[in-house]
Amino acid sequence: MARRPSGAILTWISLDRGSHVSLAQQLKEQLRNAIVSGVLPGGAKLPSSRMLAAEFSISRPTAVLALEGLEAEGFLEMRHGAGTFVAGSVPQHLPRAMAREDAAAGAGAHPQLSEMGARLQDLTIDIEARQARPFLPNTPAYDRFPFALWQKCVNRQTRLGYRSNLGYAEPQGYAPLRRAIANYLALHRSDACHHDQIVITPGAHAGFMLAAMLLTNPGDGILVEDPGPYIARNMFASLGRRIVTAPVDGDGMAFEDILANDPGIRMVFVMPSRQHPTGTTLALERRLKLLDWAEAHGGWIIEDDYDSEFRYTGRPLPSMHSADRFGRVIYVGTFSKALFPALRVGYLVLPPVLIDMFRNAMALMFRCAPLPSQMTLTEFISEGHFATHLRQMRELYGERRDRFLTVARQVGAGLFHVERPDSGMNALLWLPDGLDDRMIAERAKDAGVHGYALSDYWMRPSARPGLILGFSGVTPQQLEPGLEALARIVSDALR
């Protein structure tokens, strides 16, 4: 006699009518999961389609569609006059889901990991997908992105290039895109380079990883700014590199004494045009000294050109790479800030001697960056849309920065102080001494306001609590309510 499932089947199934997934598909997937996990054993009889429809307030055809789909996949058997049953062979030919504690026990209390795997397992990194809420740092103005123009480029490249571009792309990157980037750098960054020096990567962090892996060994020192971007710092540490920190002052990274006293440093990771999170610029004298160190000691410099496109006083500053006479700088650029992060297209500008090595590494590790994105971006740049968008965003972000500062000074009087940035997409908000900026950031997040705690960017104890707030992606309607909510949180914390 066939076993009947317990009444629990009707309690743990939950259908979301607001989901983009159809009700039939939701029901089908949840029944399938119950069969695979063993909640519904082989031979168990299911409620009829009429009963399922009544229980979940769905139409009977919807329930029938779900059951027939599972029958077609071999999970169910429909017996005329008897009903619908879980297939008897299911327990034999399907893997069972394992409880988390059983899985841990099966793998052993101390699984055998590589040294890098162990380092990664021990990290706690806040890298979940984030909703674009005020004042999420580094967020472009999605409300002003020219989606129609971008879609035209996507459609045209799809129509014209799909037959010849469905295979693997050139590991170094789509040649027309590399030429477009070289032209852009010459015009807007005063950096004349040959397009053969450019390697396209799936985002800037892929470029950082390649540079660290190919130009340093485990145990070598990498000098980073403190405070500085913790994702890149943790990535270098996960590769087994020794992290050395240099303080940041009004002239940028203060590295001279540290480099002079640590011969084991092989690479310097620096953001000379706009340091994150402080917003400072590396002084010309220090740039030249850093280039001299690299030449004299055979060291390497990773130049992270962090949101340098958005400068509100004068032209963007020249890159360090443009002043590199010795071939020691690896310039890393990205379109995440200028366009949108999901594009995942970055690029390296390399000394000629490194081109073949990086190209081979791209071929082995990533094979290539996504070609459709490269082709679309090429047309977007070549047709002049990128330059127009940048010009419009500089004007818009300048206006949003000024309005942000005005409102912040009004609602935050006596509670916090906001610095006026001359470039970039973010501003530093300084909190009163004694407050925990991580706690303030968490409370703000709960209130729908997203900022980053400055303490997260320090390796040493933070000297002063603060938040990093983005203004570029904040609409006028979001600005005042968001800052008022933040002011209330700070006021409550001071009581």
Coordinates of C-alpha atoms in Angstrom, one line a residue:
M1 CA 0.0 0.0 0.0
A2 CA 1.4 3.4 -1.0
R3 CA 2.6 5.7 1.7
R4 CA 1.0 9.1 2.0
P5 CA 3.0 12.2 2.7
S6 CA 2.5 13.9 6.0
G7 CA 0.4 17.0 6.2
A8 CA 3.6 18.9 6.4
I9 CA 3.7 19.0 2.6
L10 CA 1.0 21.7 2.7
T11 CA 2.7 23.8 5.4
W12 CA 6.3 24.2 4.1
I13 CA 5.3 25.0 0.5
S14 CA 5.1 28.8 0.1
L15 CA 4.1 30.5 -3.2
D16 CA 5.1 34.1 -3.8
R17 CA 2.6 35.9 -6.0
G18 CA 4.8 38.9 -6.3
S19 CA 7.6 36.8 -7.8
H20 CA 8.6 36.9 -11.5
V21 CA 8.6 33.1 -11.4
S22 CA 5.2 31.6 -12.3
L23 CA 3.2 29.9 -9.6
A24 CA 3.3 26.6 -11.5
Q25 CA 7.1 26.8 -11.7
Q26 CA 7.3 27.6 -7.9
L27 CA 5.1 24.7 -7.0
K28 CA 7.1 22.4 -9.3
E29 CA 10.5 23.4 -7.9
Q30 CA 9.4 23.1 -4.3
L31 CA 7.9 19.6 -4.8
R32 CA 11.1 18.6 -6.7
N33 CA 13.3 19.8 -3.8
A34 CA 11.1 17.8 -1.4
I35 CA 11.6 14.7 -3.5
V36 CA 15.4 15.2 -3.8
S37 CA 15.9 15.9 -0.1
G38 CA 13.9 12.8 0.9
V39 CA 11.0 14.7 2.5
L40 CA 8.8 12.9 -0.1
P41 CA 10.1 9.3 -0.3
G42 CA 9.7 7.1 -3.3
G43 CA 6.2 5.7 -3.5
A44 CA 4.6 8.5 -1.5
K45 CA 1.2 9.6 -2.8
L46 CA 0.6 13.2 -3.5
P47 CA -2.6 15.2 -3.1
S48 CA -4.7 15.5 -6.2
S49 CA -4.4 18.5 -8.5
R50 CA -7.8 19.6 -7.2
M51 CA -6.6 19.5 -3.6
L52 CA -3.4 21.3 -4.4
A53 CA -5.3 24.0 -6.2
A54 CA -7.7 24.5 -3.3
E55 CA -5.0 24.5 -0.7
F56 CA -2.8 27.1 -2.4
S57 CA -5.6 29.2 -4.0
I58 CA -4.4 28.5 -7.5
S59 CA -6.2 27.3 -10.6
R60 CA -6.3 23.6 -11.2
P61 CA -4.5 24.0 -14.6
T62 CA -1.6 25.6 -12.7
A63 CA -1.4 22.6 -10.3
V64 CA -1.7 20.1 -13.3
L65 CA 1.1 21.9 -15.1
A66 CA 3.4 21.5 -12.1
L67 CA 2.6 17.8 -11.7
E68 CA 2.9 17.0 -15.3
G69 CA 6.2 18.8 -15.5
L70 CA 7.5 16.6 -12.7
E71 CA 6.1 13.5 -14.3
A72 CA 8.0 14.4 -17.6
E73 CA 11.2 14.7 -15.6
G74 CA 10.7 11.3 -14.0
F75 CA 10.0 12.4 -10.5
L76 CA 6.3 11.4 -10.4
E77 CA 4.2 8.6 -11.7
M78 CA 0.5 9.2 -12.6
R79 CA -1.5 6.0 -12.2
H80 CA -4.9 6.0 -13.8
G81 CA -7.6 5.7 -11.2
A82 CA -5.1 5.6 -8.3
G83 CA -3.5 9.0 -8.2
T84 CA -0.1 10.7 -8.4
F85 CA 2.9 9.1 -6.7
V86 CA 6.6 9.9 -6.2
A87 CA 8.5 7.6 -8.6
G88 CA 9.8 4.5 -6.8
S89 CA 13.2 4.8 -8.4
V90 CA 13.9 8.3 -7.2
P91 CA 15.8 7.4 -4.1
Q92 CA 18.2 5.2 -6.1
H93 CA 19.1 7.6 -8.9
L94 CA 19.1 11.0 -7.2
P95 CA 21.5 12.5 -4.8
R96 CA 20.1 13.3 -1.3
A97 CA 20.6 16.8 0.1
M98 CA 22.7 16.5 3.2
A99 CA 22.1 18.4 6.4
R100 CA 24.7 21.1 7.1
E101 CA 25.9 19.4 10.3
D102 CA 26.1 16.0 8.5
A103 CA 28.0 17.6 5.6
A104 CA 30.5 19.1 8.1
A105 CA 31.0 15.8 9.8
G106 CA 31.5 14.0 6.5
A107 CA 34.1 16.5 5.4
G108 CA 35.9 16.2 8.7
A109 CA 36.2 18.8 11.4
H110 CA 39.4 20.1 9.8
P111 CA 39.1 19.8 6.0
Q112 CA 42.3 19.7 4.0
L113 CA 42.7 23.1 2.5
S114 CA 45.5 24.9 0.6
E115 CA 47.2 27.7 2.4
M116 CA 45.3 30.2 0.2
G117 CA 42.0 28.3 0.9
A118 CA 42.6 28.5 4.6
R119 CA 43.3 32.3 4.4
L120 CA 40.2 32.8 2.4
Q121 CA 38.1 30.7 4.8
D122 CA 39.2 32.9 7.7
L123 CA 38.2 36.2 6.1
T124 CA 35.0 38.1 6.8
I125 CA 34.3 40.3 3.9
D126 CA 31.1 42.3 3.3
I127 CA 30.7 41.8 -0.4
E128 CA 27.0 41.0 -0.8
A129 CA 25.0 42.7 -3.5
R130 CA 23.9 46.1 -2.3
Q131 CA 20.8 48.0 -3.3
A132 CA 21.4 51.4 -4.6
R133 CA 20.2 53.4 -1.6
P134 CA 21.4 56.7 -0.3
F135 CA 24.3 57.1 0.4
L136 CA 25.9 54.0 -1.0
P137 CA 29.5 55.0 -1.9
N138 CA 30.9 54.7 -5.5
T139 CA 27.4 54.5 -7.0
P140 CA 26.9 56.1 -10.4
A141 CA 23.7 58.0 -11.2
Y142 CA 21.7 55.2 -12.6
D143 CA 18.7 57.5 -13.0
R144 CA 20.7 59.5 -15.6
F145 CA 22.4 56.6 -17.5
P146 CA 21.6 56.7 -21.3
F147 CA 20.0 53.3 -21.4
A148 CA 18.4 53.8 -24.8
L149 CA 21.7 54.7 -26.4
W150 CA 23.4 51.7 -24.7
Q151 CA 20.6 49.4 -25.8
K152 CA 21.0 50.6 -29.4
C153 CA 24.7 49.7 -29.2
V154 CA 23.9 46.3 -27.8
N155 CA 21.3 45.6 -30.5
R156 CA 23.6 46.8 -33.3
Q157 CA 26.5 44.7 -32.2
T158 CA 24.2 41.7 -31.7
R159 CA 22.9 42.0 -35.2
L160 CA 26.2 42.7 -36.9
G161 CA 28.6 40.5 -35.0
Y162 CA 26.8 37.5 -33.6
R163 CA 27.8 35.0 -36.3
S164 CA 31.5 35.8 -36.1
N165 CA 31.8 36.5 -32.4
L166 CA 30.2 33.6 -30.6
G167 CA 33.5 31.8 -30.0
Y168 CA 36.3 32.7 -27.6
A169 CA 37.7 36.2 -27.8
E170 CA 41.3 37.3 -28.0
P171 CA 42.7 36.8 -24.4
Q172 CA 44.3 40.2 -24.5
G173 CA 41.0 41.9 -25.4
Y174 CA 38.9 43.0 -28.4
A175 CA 41.4 45.0 -30.5
P176 CA 38.9 47.8 -31.4
L177 CA 38.2 48.3 -27.7
R178 CA 41.9 48.5 -26.9
R179 CA 42.3 51.1 -29.6
A180 CA 39.4 53.1 -28.2
I181 CA 40.8 53.0 -24.7
A182 CA 44.2 54.1 -25.9
N183 CA 42.6 57.1 -27.7
Y184 CA 40.6 57.9 -24.5
L185 CA 43.7 57.8 -22.3
A186 CA 45.7 60.0 -24.7
L187 CA 42.9 62.7 -24.8
H188 CA 41.6 62.6 -21.2
R189 CA 44.5 61.3 -19.0
S190 CA 47.5 62.7 -20.9
D191 CA 48.8 59.2 -21.2
A192 CA 49.9 58.2 -24.7
C193 CA 50.2 54.4 -25.0
H194 CA 50.0 51.9 -27.8
H195 CA 46.9 49.8 -27.8
D196 CA 49.1 46.6 -27.7
Q197 CA 50.1 47.6 -24.2
I198 CA 46.4 47.2 -23.1
V199 CA 45.0 44.0 -21.7
I200 CA 41.2 43.8 -21.0
T201 CA 40.2 42.2 -17.7
P202 CA 36.9 41.2 -16.1
G203 CA 37.0 44.2 -13.8
A204 CA 39.8 46.0 -12.0
H205 CA 40.3 43.5 -9.2
A206 CA 41.2 40.8 -11.7
G207 CA 43.9 43.2 -12.8
F208 CA 45.2 43.6 -9.3
M209 CA 45.2 39.9 -8.8
L210 CA 47.1 39.2 -12.0
A211 CA 49.7 41.8 -11.2
A212 CA 50.3 40.5 -7.7
M213 CA 50.5 36.9 -8.8
L214 CA 52.8 37.5 -11.8
L215 CA 55.2 40.1 -10.3
T216 CA 55.6 39.0 -6.7
N217 CA 56.0 35.8 -4.8
P218 CA 54.4 34.5 -1.5
G219 CA 56.1 36.3 1.4
D220 CA 57.0 39.4 -0.7
G221 CA 55.9 42.7 0.8
I222 CA 53.2 44.8 -0.9
L223 CA 52.9 48.3 0.5
V224 CA 49.4 49.7 0.7
E225 CA 47.8 52.9 2.0
D226 CA 46.3 53.0 5.5
P227 CA 43.4 53.7 5.4
G228 CA 42.9 52.0 2.0
P229 CA 40.5 49.7 0.1
Y230 CA 40.2 46.6 2.2
I231 CA 39.0 44.3 -0.6
A232 CA 42.3 44.7 -2.5
R233 CA 44.3 44.4 0.7
N234 CA 42.6 41.2 1.7
M235 CA 43.0 39.8 -1.8
F236 CA 46.8 40.4 -1.6
A237 CA 46.9 38.8 1.8
S238 CA 44.9 35.8 0.6
L239 CA 47.7 35.3 -2.0
G240 CA 50.2 35.0 0.8
R241 CA 51.8 38.4 0.3
R242 CA 53.0 40.3 3.3
I243 CA 50.9 43.5 3.8
V244 CA 52.9 46.6 4.8
T245 CA 51.0 49.8 5.5
A246 CA 51.9 53.4 4.9
P247 CA 50.0 56.3 6.4
V248 CA 48.2 58.9 4.3
D249 CA 48.6 62.6 4.9
G250 CA 47.7 65.7 3.0
D251 CA 50.2 64.8 0.2
G252 CA 49.0 61.2 -0.2
M253 CA 50.9 58.0 0.7
A254 CA 53.9 58.7 3.0
F255 CA 56.1 55.9 1.9
E256 CA 59.7 57.1 2.0
D257 CA 60.8 55.8 5.4
I258 CA 59.0 52.5 5.1
L259 CA 60.5 51.7 1.7
A260 CA 64.0 52.7 2.9
N261 CA 63.8 50.3 5.9
D262 CA 62.0 47.3 4.3
P263 CA 64.0 45.8 1.4
G264 CA 61.4 42.9 1.2
I265 CA 58.8 45.2 -0.4
R266 CA 58.4 44.3 -4.0
M267 CA 55.3 46.2 -5.0
V268 CA 53.4 49.4 -4.1
F269 CA 49.6 49.6 -4.5
V270 CA 48.7 53.3 -4.7
M271 CA 45.8 55.5 -5.8
P272 CA 47.7 58.7 -6.8
S273 CA 44.9 60.7 -8.5
R274 CA 42.3 60.3 -5.8
Q275 CA 43.1 58.2 -2.7
H276 CA 40.2 56.1 -1.3
P277 CA 38.8 56.8 1.2
T278 CA 40.6 60.1 2.1
G279 CA 40.3 61.8 -1.3
T280 CA 43.9 63.1 -1.2
T281 CA 46.1 63.4 -4.2
L282 CA 49.7 62.1 -4.3
A283 CA 52.1 65.0 -4.5
L284 CA 54.3 65.3 -7.6
E285 CA 57.5 65.1 -5.6
R286 CA 56.3 61.8 -4.0
R287 CA 55.3 60.4 -7.4
L288 CA 58.7 61.0 -8.8
K289 CA 60.4 59.5 -5.7
L290 CA 58.2 56.4 -5.9
L291 CA 59.1 56.0 -9.6
D292 CA 62.8 56.3 -8.6
W293 CA 62.4 53.7 -6.0
A294 CA 60.8 51.3 -8.4
E295 CA 63.7 51.7 -10.9
A296 CA 66.5 51.5 -8.3
H297 CA 65.1 48.4 -6.6
G298 CA 63.4 46.5 -9.4
G299 CA 60.0 47.1 -7.7
W300 CA 56.6 47.4 -9.3
I301 CA 53.8 50.0 -8.8
I302 CA 50.1 49.2 -9.3
E303 CA 48.4 52.5 -10.1
D304 CA 44.7 52.2 -9.2
D305 CA 43.1 55.1 -11.1
Y306 CA 40.1 55.4 -8.8
D307 CA 37.2 57.5 -10.2
S308 CA 39.7 60.1 -11.5
E309 CA 37.2 61.0 -14.3
F310 CA 35.2 63.1 -11.9
R311 CA 37.2 66.1 -11.0
Y312 CA 35.3 69.3 -10.3
T313 CA 38.1 71.9 -10.4
G314 CA 40.2 71.8 -13.6
R315 CA 41.2 68.9 -15.8
P316 CA 41.8 65.4 -14.5
L317 CA 45.3 65.0 -13.2
P318 CA 47.8 63.1 -15.4
S319 CA 48.4 59.5 -14.4
M320 CA 51.6 58.2 -12.8
H321 CA 51.9 55.9 -15.8
S322 CA 52.3 58.9 -18.1
A323 CA 55.5 59.9 -16.2
D324 CA 57.0 56.4 -16.0
R325 CA 60.3 56.3 -17.9
F326 CA 61.4 53.0 -16.6
G327 CA 58.5 50.6 -17.3
R328 CA 57.7 49.9 -13.7
V329 CA 54.0 51.0 -13.5
I330 CA 51.0 48.8 -14.1
Y331 CA 48.0 51.2 -14.7
V332 CA 44.6 49.7 -13.8
G333 CA 41.4 51.3 -15.1
T334 CA 37.8 50.3 -15.0
F335 CA 34.4 51.4 -16.4
S336 CA 32.6 50.5 -13.1
K337 CA 32.4 54.1 -11.9
A338 CA 32.1 55.9 -15.2
L339 CA 29.3 53.6 -16.5
F340 CA 28.0 50.8 -14.2
P341 CA 29.7 48.1 -12.0
A342 CA 27.8 45.2 -13.5
L343 CA 29.6 45.8 -16.9
R344 CA 32.7 44.1 -15.4
V345 CA 35.2 45.5 -17.9
G346 CA 38.5 46.7 -16.6
Y347 CA 41.9 47.1 -18.3
L348 CA 45.6 47.2 -17.7
V349 CA 48.2 49.4 -19.4
L350 CA 51.5 47.5 -19.2
P351 CA 55.1 48.0 -19.8
P352 CA 55.9 46.3 -23.2
V353 CA 58.1 43.6 -21.5
L354 CA 55.1 42.3 -19.6
I355 CA 52.5 42.1 -22.4
D356 CA 53.0 38.5 -23.4
M357 CA 53.1 37.2 -19.8
F358 CA 49.8 38.9 -18.9
R359 CA 48.2 37.8 -22.1
N360 CA 49.1 34.2 -21.4
A361 CA 47.9 34.5 -17.9
M362 CA 44.5 35.9 -19.1
A363 CA 44.2 33.0 -21.5
L364 CA 44.9 30.4 -18.7
M365 CA 42.9 32.0 -15.9
F366 CA 40.0 33.7 -17.5
R367 CA 40.2 32.8 -21.2
C368 CA 38.8 36.2 -22.1
A369 CA 36.6 39.0 -20.9
P370 CA 33.0 38.7 -22.1
L371 CA 33.1 39.7 -25.8
P372 CA 29.5 41.1 -26.1
S373 CA 30.3 43.7 -23.4
Q374 CA 33.6 44.6 -25.1
M375 CA 31.9 45.1 -28.5
T376 CA 29.1 47.2 -27.1
L377 CA 31.5 49.3 -25.1
T378 CA 33.7 49.9 -28.2
E379 CA 30.7 51.3 -30.1
F380 CA 29.6 53.4 -27.1
I381 CA 33.1 55.0 -26.9
S382 CA 33.7 55.3 -30.6
E383 CA 30.4 57.0 -31.3
G384 CA 31.2 59.7 -28.7
H385 CA 28.6 58.6 -26.2
F386 CA 31.1 57.8 -23.5
A387 CA 32.8 61.3 -23.7
T388 CA 29.3 63.0 -23.7
H389 CA 28.2 60.9 -20.7
L390 CA 31.3 61.7 -18.7
R391 CA 30.9 65.4 -19.4
Q392 CA 27.3 65.3 -18.3
M393 CA 28.1 63.3 -15.2
R394 CA 30.8 65.7 -14.1
E395 CA 28.3 68.5 -14.2
L396 CA 25.6 66.4 -12.5
Y397 CA 27.9 65.1 -9.8
G398 CA 29.2 68.6 -9.1
E399 CA 25.7 69.8 -8.6
R400 CA 24.8 66.9 -6.4
R401 CA 28.0 67.4 -4.4
D402 CA 27.2 71.0 -3.7
R403 CA 23.6 70.3 -2.7
F404 CA 24.7 67.4 -0.6
L405 CA 27.1 69.6 1.3
T406 CA 24.5 72.4 1.8
V407 CA 21.9 70.0 3.2
A408 CA 24.5 68.1 5.3
R409 CA 25.6 71.3 7.0
Q410 CA 22.1 72.3 7.7
V411 CA 20.8 69.1 9.2
G412 CA 24.1 68.0 10.7
A413 CA 25.0 71.2 12.6
G414 CA 26.5 70.2 15.9
L415 CA 26.3 66.5 15.1
F416 CA 28.8 65.8 12.3
H417 CA 31.1 67.6 9.9
V418 CA 31.4 66.8 6.1
E419 CA 34.5 67.6 4.1
R420 CA 34.1 69.1 0.7
P421 CA 35.7 66.8 -1.9
D422 CA 37.2 68.3 -5.1
S423 CA 36.8 65.1 -7.0
G424 CA 35.2 61.7 -6.9
M425 CA 31.8 60.3 -6.0
N426 CA 32.0 60.3 -2.2
A427 CA 32.4 62.6 0.8
L428 CA 33.9 62.0 4.3
L429 CA 31.5 62.6 7.2
W430 CA 33.4 63.0 10.5
L431 CA 31.5 61.9 13.6
P432 CA 32.0 63.2 17.1
D433 CA 34.9 61.6 19.0
G434 CA 33.9 58.5 21.0
L435 CA 31.2 57.3 18.7
D436 CA 31.5 53.8 17.1
D437 CA 31.3 54.4 13.3
R438 CA 30.5 50.7 12.6
M439 CA 27.6 50.9 15.0
I440 CA 26.3 54.1 13.3
A441 CA 26.7 52.5 9.9
E442 CA 24.7 49.5 11.0
R443 CA 21.9 51.6 12.4
A444 CA 21.9 53.7 9.3
K445 CA 21.6 50.6 7.1
D446 CA 18.6 49.5 9.1
A447 CA 17.0 52.9 8.5
G448 CA 17.6 52.6 4.7
V449 CA 20.7 54.8 4.6
H450 CA 23.9 53.1 3.5
G451 CA 27.4 54.4 4.3
Y452 CA 30.7 52.7 5.0
A453 CA 32.4 52.9 8.3
L454 CA 35.8 54.5 8.0
S455 CA 37.2 52.1 10.6
D456 CA 36.8 49.2 8.1
Y457 CA 39.4 50.8 5.9
W458 CA 42.1 51.0 8.6
M459 CA 44.6 48.3 9.6
R460 CA 45.7 50.3 12.5
P461 CA 43.1 51.6 15.1
S462 CA 41.2 54.4 13.5
A463 CA 42.2 57.7 14.9
R464 CA 38.8 59.3 14.3
P465 CA 35.3 57.9 13.6
G466 CA 33.7 58.7 10.3
L467 CA 31.5 57.5 7.5
I468 CA 32.1 57.4 3.7
L469 CA 28.9 58.6 2.0
G470 CA 28.3 58.6 -1.7
F471 CA 26.5 61.6 -3.3
S472 CA 26.7 60.9 -7.0
G473 CA 23.8 58.3 -7.1
V474 CA 21.5 60.2 -4.7
T475 CA 18.5 61.8 -6.3
P476 CA 17.1 65.1 -5.0
Q477 CA 14.1 63.3 -3.5
Q478 CA 16.4 61.0 -1.5
L479 CA 18.8 63.6 -0.2
E480 CA 17.1 65.5 2.6
P481 CA 15.2 62.5 4.1
G482 CA 18.4 60.4 4.1
L483 CA 20.5 63.0 5.8
E484 CA 17.8 63.8 8.4
A485 CA 17.6 60.0 9.2
L486 CA 21.4 59.9 9.7
A487 CA 21.3 63.0 11.9
R488 CA 18.7 61.4 14.1
I489 CA 20.8 58.2 14.4
V490 CA 23.9 60.3 15.5
S491 CA 21.8 62.4 17.9
D492 CA 20.4 59.3 19.5
A493 CA 23.9 57.8 19.8
L494 CA 25.1 60.9 21.6
R495 CA 22.5 60.7 24.4

